[in-house]
Short mmCIF file of C-alpha atoms and ligand atoms in Angstrom, two decimals:
data_model
loop_
_atom_site.label_atom_id
_atom_site.label_comp_id
_atom_site.label_asym_id
_atom_site.label_seq_id
_atom_site.Cartn_x
_atom_site.Cartn_y
_atom_site.Cartn_z
CA MET A 126 51.65 36.59 14.30
CA GLU A 127 50.64 33.09 13.24
CA GLN A 128 49.29 30.64 15.80
CA ILE A 129 52.34 28.30 15.70
CA LEU A 130 54.73 31.25 16.11
CA LEU A 131 52.70 32.62 19.12
CA THR A 132 52.64 29.22 20.79
CA GLU A 133 56.43 28.99 20.32
CA THR A 134 56.84 32.54 21.79
CA ILE A 135 54.79 31.53 24.84
CA LEU A 136 56.63 28.29 25.36
CA GLU A 137 60.00 29.97 24.95
CA ALA A 138 59.06 32.64 27.47
CA ARG A 139 57.92 29.99 29.88
CA ARG A 140 61.19 28.19 29.58
CA THR A 141 63.15 31.42 30.17
CA LEU A 142 61.12 32.50 33.18
CA GLY A 143 61.15 28.98 34.63
CA ASN A 144 59.74 28.65 38.18
CA ALA A 145 59.37 32.40 38.54
CA LEU A 146 56.22 32.07 36.34
CA LEU A 147 52.96 30.19 36.87
CA VAL A 148 50.37 30.24 34.05
CA LEU A 149 46.83 29.24 35.15
CA ALA A 150 43.95 28.68 32.82
CA HIS A 151 40.24 28.14 33.52
CA HIS A 152 38.54 25.22 31.68
CA TYR A 153 36.43 27.68 29.62
CA GLN A 154 39.58 29.19 27.99
CA ARG A 155 40.39 28.57 24.36
CA ASP A 156 42.17 25.36 23.53
CA GLU A 157 45.29 27.33 22.40
CA ILE A 158 45.48 28.91 25.89
CA VAL A 159 44.73 25.73 27.95
CA GLU A 160 47.39 23.89 25.98
CA VAL A 161 50.22 26.31 27.05
CA ALA A 162 49.20 26.75 30.66
CA ASP A 163 51.04 25.09 33.59
CA TYR A 164 47.74 24.19 35.12
CA ARG A 165 44.01 24.15 34.18
CA GLY A 166 41.24 23.81 36.64
CA ASP A 167 37.98 25.04 38.15
CA SER A 168 37.74 28.15 40.28
CA LEU A 169 38.49 26.38 43.55
CA GLU A 170 41.46 24.49 42.19
CA LEU A 171 42.93 27.51 40.58
CA SER A 172 42.58 29.68 43.78
CA ARG A 173 44.32 26.80 45.70
CA LYS A 174 47.05 26.71 43.14
CA ALA A 175 47.59 30.45 43.34
CA ALA A 176 47.48 30.33 47.18
CA VAL A 177 50.32 27.77 47.40
CA SER A 178 52.44 28.84 44.48
CA GLY A 179 55.95 30.27 45.11
CA ALA A 180 56.09 31.81 41.63
CA ARG A 181 56.99 35.52 41.36
CA TRP A 182 54.43 35.99 38.55
CA ILE A 183 51.06 34.34 38.25
CA VAL A 184 49.56 34.97 34.81
CA PHE A 185 45.84 34.12 35.14
CA CYS A 186 44.06 33.21 31.92
CA GLY A 187 40.42 33.56 32.99
CA VAL A 188 38.01 36.28 33.88
CA HIS A 189 38.84 39.27 36.11
CA PHE A 190 37.34 38.08 39.37
CA MET A 191 39.49 34.87 39.11
CA ALA A 192 42.71 36.88 38.68
CA GLU A 193 41.60 39.22 41.45
CA THR A 194 41.06 36.22 43.75
CA ALA A 195 44.58 35.08 43.01
CA ALA A 196 45.89 38.64 43.74
CA ILE A 197 44.04 38.73 47.13
CA LEU A 198 45.61 35.39 48.11
CA ALA A 199 49.08 36.34 46.68
CA LYS A 200 52.08 36.37 48.94
CA GLU A 201 54.36 39.30 49.59
CA GLY A 202 56.28 40.12 46.42
CA GLN A 203 54.05 38.06 44.22
CA ARG A 204 52.30 39.60 41.23
CA VAL A 205 49.19 38.54 39.40
CA LEU A 206 48.75 39.58 35.76
CA ILE A 207 45.72 39.11 33.52
CA PRO A 208 46.10 38.94 29.72
CA ARG A 209 42.74 40.69 29.19
CA GLU A 210 41.69 43.24 31.72
CA ASP A 211 38.26 43.54 30.09
CA ALA A 212 37.38 39.89 30.77
CA GLY A 213 34.48 40.45 33.06
CA CYS A 214 31.67 38.05 34.22
CA PHE A 215 27.92 38.49 33.64
CA LEU A 216 27.18 37.14 37.05
CA ALA A 217 29.73 39.28 38.91
CA HIS A 218 28.22 42.37 37.26
CA THR A 219 24.86 41.69 38.91
CA ILE A 220 26.19 42.80 42.29
CA ASP A 221 27.95 45.84 43.62
CA TYR A 222 29.17 46.88 47.08
CA PRO A 223 26.72 49.88 47.59
CA THR A 224 23.66 47.86 46.69
CA LEU A 225 24.80 45.01 48.96
CA LYS A 226 25.23 47.46 51.82
CA GLU A 227 21.72 48.81 51.06
CA LEU A 228 20.32 45.29 51.33
CA TRP A 229 22.05 44.87 54.72
CA ARG A 230 20.62 48.11 55.84
CA ARG A 231 17.10 47.07 54.79
CA LEU A 232 17.47 43.73 56.62
CA ALA A 233 18.04 45.74 59.80
CA GLU A 234 14.35 46.90 59.52
CA VAL A 235 13.19 43.34 60.55
CA MET A 236 16.12 41.65 62.22
CA ASP A 237 19.60 42.27 63.65
CA PRO A 238 21.73 41.16 60.64
CA GLU A 239 25.03 41.44 62.47
CA ARG A 240 23.92 38.67 64.83
CA GLU A 241 21.44 36.76 62.75
CA VAL A 242 22.76 36.71 59.22
CA ILE A 243 25.92 35.40 57.74
CA PRO A 244 26.82 36.39 54.22
CA VAL A 245 28.32 33.94 51.61
CA ALA A 246 29.66 35.30 48.39
CA TYR A 247 30.28 33.22 45.33
CA VAL A 248 33.79 33.96 44.09
CA ASN A 249 32.18 35.42 40.96
CA THR A 250 32.16 38.82 42.66
CA THR A 251 34.50 41.82 42.88
CA ALA A 252 36.93 42.22 45.73
CA ASP A 253 34.82 44.79 47.60
CA VAL A 254 31.92 42.49 47.74
CA LYS A 255 34.25 39.76 49.20
CA ALA A 256 35.62 42.34 51.63
CA PHE A 257 32.05 43.08 52.91
CA VAL A 258 31.51 39.39 53.45
CA GLY A 259 34.77 38.98 55.19
CA GLU A 260 34.06 41.97 57.48
CA LYS A 261 30.78 40.36 58.46
CA GLY A 262 32.37 37.06 59.40
CA GLY A 263 31.21 35.23 56.23
CA ALA A 264 33.01 33.23 53.56
CA CYS A 265 33.41 32.89 49.85
CA CYS A 266 32.48 29.76 47.94
CA THR A 267 32.87 28.28 44.52
CA SER A 268 30.69 25.89 42.69
CA SER A 269 32.50 22.93 44.16
CA SER A 270 32.64 24.32 47.68
CA ALA A 271 29.16 25.81 47.93
CA GLU A 272 27.64 22.87 49.79
CA ALA A 273 30.41 22.70 52.45
CA VAL A 274 30.39 26.53 52.92
CA LEU A 275 26.60 26.77 53.13
CA ARG A 276 26.53 23.94 55.72
CA TRP A 277 29.29 25.78 57.68
CA ALA A 278 27.38 29.12 57.38
CA PHE A 279 24.20 27.63 58.85
CA SER A 280 26.19 26.33 61.81
CA GLN A 281 27.37 29.91 62.54
CA ARG A 282 24.09 31.90 62.38
CA PRO A 283 20.37 31.17 61.86
CA ARG A 284 20.15 32.85 58.40
CA VAL A 285 22.38 32.99 55.44
CA LEU A 286 22.58 35.72 52.68
CA PHE A 287 23.87 34.14 49.55
CA VAL A 288 25.12 36.33 46.70
CA PRO A 289 25.01 36.77 43.75
CA ASP A 290 23.96 33.53 41.99
CA GLN A 291 20.34 32.77 42.95
CA TYR A 292 20.46 29.42 41.17
CA LEU A 293 23.66 28.14 42.77
CA GLY A 294 22.11 29.16 46.03
CA ARG A 295 18.80 27.38 45.46
CA ASN A 296 20.42 24.33 44.00
CA THR A 297 22.70 24.02 47.00
CA ALA A 298 19.88 24.79 49.49
CA ARG A 299 17.85 21.87 47.92
CA LYS A 300 20.83 19.58 48.53
CA LEU A 301 20.79 20.65 52.21
CA GLY A 302 17.04 20.10 52.41
CA ILE A 303 16.00 23.76 53.04
CA PRO A 304 12.37 24.07 52.26
CA GLU A 305 11.29 26.53 49.51
CA GLU A 306 9.16 28.53 51.93
CA GLU A 307 12.27 29.42 53.95
CA ILE A 308 13.94 30.97 50.85
CA VAL A 309 13.45 34.55 49.74
CA VAL A 310 14.93 36.39 46.74
CA TRP A 311 16.20 40.01 46.88
CA ASP A 312 15.84 41.77 43.60
CA PRO A 313 18.34 44.69 43.51
CA HIS A 314 16.40 46.32 40.68
CA SER A 315 13.07 46.19 42.43
CA PRO A 316 13.55 46.10 46.17
CA PRO A 317 10.38 45.34 48.21
CA GLU A 318 8.52 48.27 50.00
CA ARG A 319 8.29 46.13 53.17
CA MET A 320 10.69 43.50 54.47
CA ASP A 321 8.17 41.28 56.30
CA THR A 322 8.84 38.21 54.18
CA PHE A 323 12.60 38.46 54.92
CA ALA A 324 11.88 38.29 58.68
CA GLU A 325 10.70 34.62 58.13
CA ALA A 326 13.49 33.58 55.75
CA ARG A 327 16.43 31.30 56.57
CA LEU A 328 18.11 31.82 53.21
CA ILE A 329 18.16 35.14 51.31
CA LEU A 330 19.30 34.91 47.67
CA TRP A 331 20.46 37.73 45.48
CA ARG A 332 18.76 37.87 42.16
CA GLY A 333 21.76 37.23 39.94
CA THR A 334 22.24 34.62 37.26
CA CYS A 335 24.89 33.66 34.68
CA ASN A 336 23.81 34.59 31.05
CA VAL A 337 25.49 31.44 29.73
CA HIS A 338 24.07 28.80 32.13
CA VAL A 339 20.57 30.34 32.08
CA ARG A 340 20.37 29.22 28.48
CA PHE A 341 19.86 25.60 29.40
CA LEU A 342 16.20 24.71 29.69
CA PRO A 343 14.08 21.83 30.89
CA GLU A 344 12.99 21.28 27.34
CA ASP A 345 16.62 20.58 26.41
CA VAL A 346 16.73 17.72 28.91
CA TYR A 347 13.36 16.22 27.55
CA ARG A 348 14.76 16.55 23.99
CA VAL A 349 18.13 14.85 24.52
CA ARG A 350 16.47 12.06 26.45
CA ARG A 351 13.98 11.60 23.56
CA GLU A 352 16.75 11.80 20.87
CA HIS A 353 19.53 9.86 22.68
CA PRO A 354 18.07 6.91 24.68
CA GLY A 355 20.49 6.04 27.50
CA VAL A 356 22.01 9.56 27.57
CA ARG A 357 23.29 10.88 30.93
CA VAL A 358 22.84 14.55 31.63
CA VAL A 359 25.42 16.39 33.71
CA VAL A 360 25.13 20.15 34.36
CA HIS A 361 26.82 22.98 36.21
CA PRO A 362 25.01 24.26 39.37
CA GLU A 363 24.68 27.76 37.82
CA CYS A 364 21.93 26.16 35.74
CA ARG A 365 18.26 26.75 36.56
CA PRO A 366 16.96 24.58 39.47
CA GLU A 367 14.36 23.05 37.04
CA VAL A 368 17.24 21.82 34.91
CA VAL A 369 19.38 20.56 37.72
CA GLU A 370 16.35 18.58 39.08
CA LEU A 371 16.01 16.81 35.73
CA ALA A 372 19.68 16.14 35.28
CA ASP A 373 21.43 12.95 36.38
CA ASP A 374 24.39 14.76 37.91
CA VAL A 375 25.60 18.29 38.90
CA GLY A 376 29.02 19.73 39.70
CA SER A 377 31.73 22.23 38.97
CA THR A 378 33.61 22.31 35.67
CA SER A 379 36.34 19.96 36.97
CA TYR A 380 33.65 17.68 38.39
CA ILE A 381 31.97 17.45 35.01
CA ILE A 382 35.24 16.68 33.25
CA LYS A 383 36.13 13.95 35.79
CA THR A 384 32.70 12.44 35.70
CA VAL A 385 32.60 12.11 31.87
CA SER A 386 36.18 11.19 31.46
CA SER A 387 35.86 8.31 34.01
CA SER A 388 32.65 6.85 32.58
CA PRO A 389 32.86 3.62 30.52
CA PRO A 390 33.53 3.69 26.78
CA GLY A 391 30.38 3.99 24.83
CA SER A 392 28.74 6.35 27.35
CA VAL A 393 26.56 9.15 25.99
CA TRP A 394 26.70 12.52 27.72
CA ALA A 395 24.72 15.75 27.28
CA VAL A 396 26.64 18.51 29.15
CA GLY A 397 25.11 21.70 30.51
CA THR A 398 27.95 24.15 30.67
CA GLU A 399 30.14 26.49 28.59
CA GLU A 400 30.74 25.20 25.02
CA ARG A 401 34.54 25.38 24.91
CA LEU A 402 34.75 22.94 27.84
CA VAL A 403 32.11 20.66 26.14
CA ALA A 404 33.85 20.64 22.76
CA ARG A 405 37.24 19.83 24.42
CA LEU A 406 35.70 17.13 26.56
CA ALA A 407 34.25 15.52 23.35
CA LYS A 408 37.65 15.71 21.68
CA GLU A 409 39.45 14.20 24.68
CA ASN A 410 36.93 11.36 25.01
CA PRO A 411 36.67 9.92 21.44
CA ASP A 412 35.37 6.63 22.91
CA LYS A 413 32.27 8.39 24.20
CA GLU A 414 29.54 10.52 22.74
CA VAL A 415 29.71 13.99 24.41
CA PHE A 416 27.67 16.99 23.26
CA SER A 417 26.08 20.14 24.64
CA LEU A 418 22.70 19.94 26.35
CA ALA A 419 21.56 23.01 24.42
CA GLU A 420 20.58 22.98 20.68
CA VAL A 421 22.59 26.22 20.29
CA PRO A 422 25.58 25.76 22.63
CA PRO A 423 26.34 28.85 24.64
CA PHE A 424 29.91 30.40 24.81
CA CYS A 425 31.09 32.71 27.56
CA SER A 426 32.12 35.73 25.59
CA TYR A 427 34.31 37.07 28.37
CA MET A 428 36.28 33.80 28.65
CA SER A 429 36.71 33.83 24.89
CA LEU A 430 38.48 37.14 24.99
CA THR A 431 41.94 35.77 25.82
CA ARG A 432 43.84 34.83 22.80
CA PRO A 433 47.50 33.56 22.44
CA ALA A 434 48.59 37.07 21.32
CA ASP A 435 47.33 38.56 24.63
CA LEU A 436 49.23 35.94 26.71
CA ALA A 437 52.34 36.27 24.53
CA SER A 438 52.44 40.06 24.96
CA ILE A 439 52.19 39.70 28.75
CA LEU A 440 55.05 37.14 28.79
CA GLU A 441 57.20 39.15 26.45
CA GLY A 442 56.63 42.13 28.70
CA LEU A 443 57.92 40.15 31.68
CA LEU A 444 61.03 39.19 29.65
CA ARG A 445 61.64 42.90 29.11
CA GLY A 446 61.20 43.55 32.87
CA GLU A 447 57.65 45.10 32.41
CA GLU A 448 54.73 43.95 34.48
CA ARG A 449 51.73 44.65 32.19
CA ASN A 450 48.14 44.30 33.39
CA GLY A 451 48.94 43.74 37.02
CA VAL A 452 45.84 43.14 39.21
CA GLU A 453 45.76 45.59 42.12
CA VAL A 454 43.63 45.31 45.21
CA PRO A 455 43.90 48.15 47.78
CA PRO A 456 45.04 46.80 51.25
CA GLU A 457 41.87 47.98 53.09
CA ILE A 458 39.75 45.77 50.67
CA ARG A 459 42.36 42.97 50.31
CA GLU A 460 42.62 42.10 54.02
CA PRO A 461 38.91 41.50 54.72
CA ALA A 462 38.43 39.85 51.21
CA ARG A 463 41.33 37.54 52.02
CA ARG A 464 39.57 36.52 55.32
CA ALA A 465 36.50 35.47 53.35
CA LEU A 466 38.55 33.47 50.87
CA ALA A 467 40.78 31.95 53.63
CA ARG A 468 37.62 30.75 55.40
CA MET A 469 36.51 29.00 52.24
CA LEU A 470 39.94 27.34 51.78
CA ASP A 471 39.85 26.19 55.45
CA ILE A 472 36.25 24.78 55.20
CA THR A 473 37.18 22.85 52.05
CA HIS A 474 40.73 21.95 53.19
CA SER A 475 40.12 18.26 53.18
CA GLY A 476 38.07 18.51 49.84
P1 13P B 710 33.84 26.51 38.22
O1 13P B 710 34.22 26.94 39.55
O2 13P B 710 32.96 25.30 38.24
O3 13P B 710 35.02 26.32 37.43
O4 13P B 710 32.90 27.61 37.62
C1 13P B 710 33.27 28.89 37.33
C2 13P B 710 32.35 29.59 36.48
O5 13P B 710 32.43 30.78 36.28
C3 13P B 710 31.26 28.92 35.94
O6 13P B 710 30.52 29.71 35.06
FE1 SF4 B 711 30.76 34.39 34.58
FE2 SF4 B 711 28.96 32.86 33.45
FE3 SF4 B 711 31.24 33.31 32.12
FE4 SF4 B 711 31.24 31.79 34.33
S1 SF4 B 711 30.24 31.38 32.31
S2 SF4 B 711 32.66 33.37 33.84
S3 SF4 B 711 29.68 32.79 35.55
S4 SF4 B 711 29.62 34.81 32.66
#
């Protein structure tokens, strides 16, 4: 079907389903998706929207862990559907429940993790990882809540296990003034023979990164500063700490959008995050110069999967009374995972 027809199909379905439907879209989604959504936002904003929504169906245009988060927070009778079930996340794939349990078991060689360690999981994880964290009294976080959640975590127990994004963990730790020598990294592919160094650590990081944000390098910051005098550099906290150190500002996808959009006309911005967001930001701010920090701007291939035809087919299904691609989380995982998410929402309530 042609693009215009598909958009019309989506808008017509939205009109028919009215308040029973909420369409959410992450900022990295294609323009054609973002334009027909009820709401676009960063991970925290979208999970808040999902948590307070009274809609019967939430159609989540994003990656799987985001829709799963909405499903965990959903109310009785509410259903979350995802247009592309194969929309994963490179970062979420770096961690799994058995390996996380194995790390916990190894920590017990040198400390009492139940009393000494509080786990914090970035929302870019599967429900069972969130459930583990919830069971151990920990919390989830997003890029915009990481600082508040980490601060809270250190007020609960002397050590924090932060999974799976080592860069978000380190960047946030730097903000909190945690010295490098108190941070250790657990490499799930090459676990240490001895756990001695972990005994001294205050912050244990999982060795995971996002394939998209890892592409921004310190050389990019030097290059844009050379080529564009007066440029301001804003990056996502999933970027390498060396890049974040050199940048002028750092924050979530929504923070980046607000920062650039509210800057004076004529401002020049190099942006270190996914390219669809950067290209849209440039289009929406014609009075500014906005471009990617990287010479070859990186796309998130998982976020790119969702096309208007996928969304249209989910909505047409609903019109026929079919719930296609419903996101299911078994109750024994859902309850502890919900506790970890609820803690994050409580901690960031005023944010
Ligand atoms: P935000 O929470 O900043 O939207 O980030 C989500 C994400 O996956 C970034 O890669
Ligand atoms: Fe996951 Fe990276 Fe894509 Fe974000 S940009 S959804 S962290 S793979």
